[in-house]
Amino acid sequence: GPLTGKIAYIDLGQMHAMQDGSGYGPQTRVRGLGPAAAQDKGAVAFLIRSVGSDENRMPHTGTTRYVDGHQTIPSFAVSAPDADQISRLIEWGETVRVHLSSTARTYQTTSQNVVGEITGKTHPEQVIVLGSHMDSWDLGTGAIDDGAGGAITVAAAKAIADSGRRPARTLRVIFYGSEEVSQPTPQTGNGGGVYARGQGAALDKHIIAGESDFGADRVYALRLPAGAQGSDFQKAATRVLYPIGVLASDRVETEGGVDVGPMGPLGVPFFGLAQDGTRYFDLHHTANDTLDKIDPAQLNQNVAAWAGLLWLIADSDVDFRAMKPVTPATP
Amino acid sequence: GPLTGKIAYIDLGQMHAMQDGSGYGPQTRVRGLGPAAAQDKGAVAFLIRSVGSDENRMPHTGTTRYVDGHQTIPSFAVSAPDADQISRLIEWGETVRVHLSSTARTYQTTSQNVVGEITGKTHPEQVIVLGSHMDSWDLGTGAIDDGAGGAITVAAAKAIADSGRRPARTLRVIFYGSEEVSQPTPQTGNGGGVYARGQGAALDKHIIAGESDFGADRVYALRLPAGAQGSDFQKAATRVLYPIGVLASDRVETEGGVDVGPMGPLGVPFFGLAQDGTRYFDLHHTANDTLDKIDPAQLNQNVAAWAGLLWLIADSDVDFRAMKPVTPATP
């Protein structure tokens, strides 16, 4: 192939930071599929500009995907300043030589989902899932991804538990295992897939699920299932959340996220409390993902948003599954 | 001693970023003298919170000083987030275990001063020194410390050379060697010391010297020798520099900096074009000291300030040595 014996290098330019994190996806698809494509062309290794929005001299690691029948090749990310330098040299027509050394290894281990709940007073069988994940990428300490999510959901549940009044429905806090290292596959599955498959018929009584997996910066939007758009529930939630800066969004929550996502195809609706992600891709999957990056005031706003919304859902009899999207009247 | 077999750890709290960089000195004195003090108490190694203002997970390296007759002990700096974590554990009463590994080494090498000049048209023997240093700390690429300084001074000189009119006095651009690794000592000396000692009697004709060694962020103040305070020269310089945001400061320039400093005790006065250092200690002596951190607009403002001031000095007959500070009249 045209890359025989060479290192494939991809520089897509710096990822653009967006409030909703939408700059990340397009580049991660290239990162994911790049190694197999490079190997097809004979490359001995794959190198990509970090998919991240910062200018620190730290690489952002992240998922790469290998395709069945392909030999795996070593894959690396370089920091933005180093990518700038490599790309400059290429532009000037220089022959670029890169020495690669990796300490990565694969090994078998076990992960668990950790589950706790406030059992509902009048409808204990009706479950609302509050998700996050326990594992983190190896470079940082996982404060942003996803210690924050666990802290936010458990603090919201604790605020409700401490109130002395039990909610009607069950609030189930799940710290999922294995979000980072094992994306869902038919063979393995992640903690979210294991949970969804393990619930069996009980999943029919899962009212709604949401996860917190985007750091600790403030919540700015509430996203509900398609059927809840324009509903009385959405109006009530807006009255509760607007004073702390959360607007009801007309963007429908369909995916839920990696952890709660596997419940979607099995019929469980999702809510989303969208967080400001402008700063998220400066930090996540890098050595900079540490506790000092958490802003206590914004963390508290997250807890308030979760606690407020959960009280509304848990004490209501809203059936999100049964709500059908309103078809706009033909003019 | 009380630290026998232990690692001495010092956390002075995060360095505060100041526009004039004044947060750096107090902490570097502790970093400099700490290893010998720790060794006196029996410590086997020395560890300090990085003297820097950023929250990245990158250590700031820098000078440590060993005292004659002391055995040297290994000395390390940890990043702010890691120092936070160590200090938290100590506060909680935990026994903190730190594994230290260093790839540092010492070796003999040679450094040079590189000198170029625009020889003055009418007073070639009268020299104005434009200093900076070529070497950089090993972690970064030295864009901020001190590639920027070299770029600013040589660009200012080039602007003058390209004007087609020769200045009356000589402008001498010096890229000093060995600023970072060999602070002045009687035995070795740095490039600045070698230059000053090597000039002999010619140093008497060095009119003034200044250096650019604080990154590339904008110049905000002009500092002159004590005798030039309130002088016509200061007023003329203010008229030229004020429009680009540089104010004449009543702070007197006495030190010059590490590179030009050794000329001071030999009678050469200094000027200073003070740069905004708010961001400097986020970057210097770290792996983040790379070209992308240079703001082209601020770099240009530096060049304009140097070129404007140098024209004034080079075409004048101001004798900064002879100017005596005005004694305020007794009321």
XYZ file of C-alpha atoms in Angstrom, chain A residues 55-58 81 84 88 139-141 287-288 290-293, chain B residues 55-58 81 84 88 139-141 287-288 290-293:
32
model
C -3.507 23.919 24.014
C -1.656 22.031 26.726
C 1.199 19.764 25.872
C -0.755 16.714 27.016
C 1.309 21.974 20.172
C 1.097 21.940 15.171
C 4.278 22.700 10.093
C -4.245 9.297 32.546
C -6.218 11.442 34.962
C -7.885 10.664 38.237
C -3.735 13.855 32.979
C -5.488 17.139 33.810
C -8.245 16.120 38.539
C -10.364 17.360 41.444
C -9.184 20.978 41.311
C -10.983 21.380 37.964
C -3.431 24.308 37.349
C -2.088 21.907 34.745
C -0.767 18.555 35.736
C 2.744 19.500 34.639
C -3.062 19.265 41.358
C -3.090 19.582 46.354
C -4.879 16.891 51.454
C 10.960 20.495 29.290
C 9.562 22.939 26.755
C 10.883 24.215 23.480
C 6.478 21.326 28.720
C 3.866 23.931 27.753
C 5.775 26.137 23.004
C 5.305 28.432 20.018
C 1.505 28.378 20.045
C 1.555 30.308 23.345
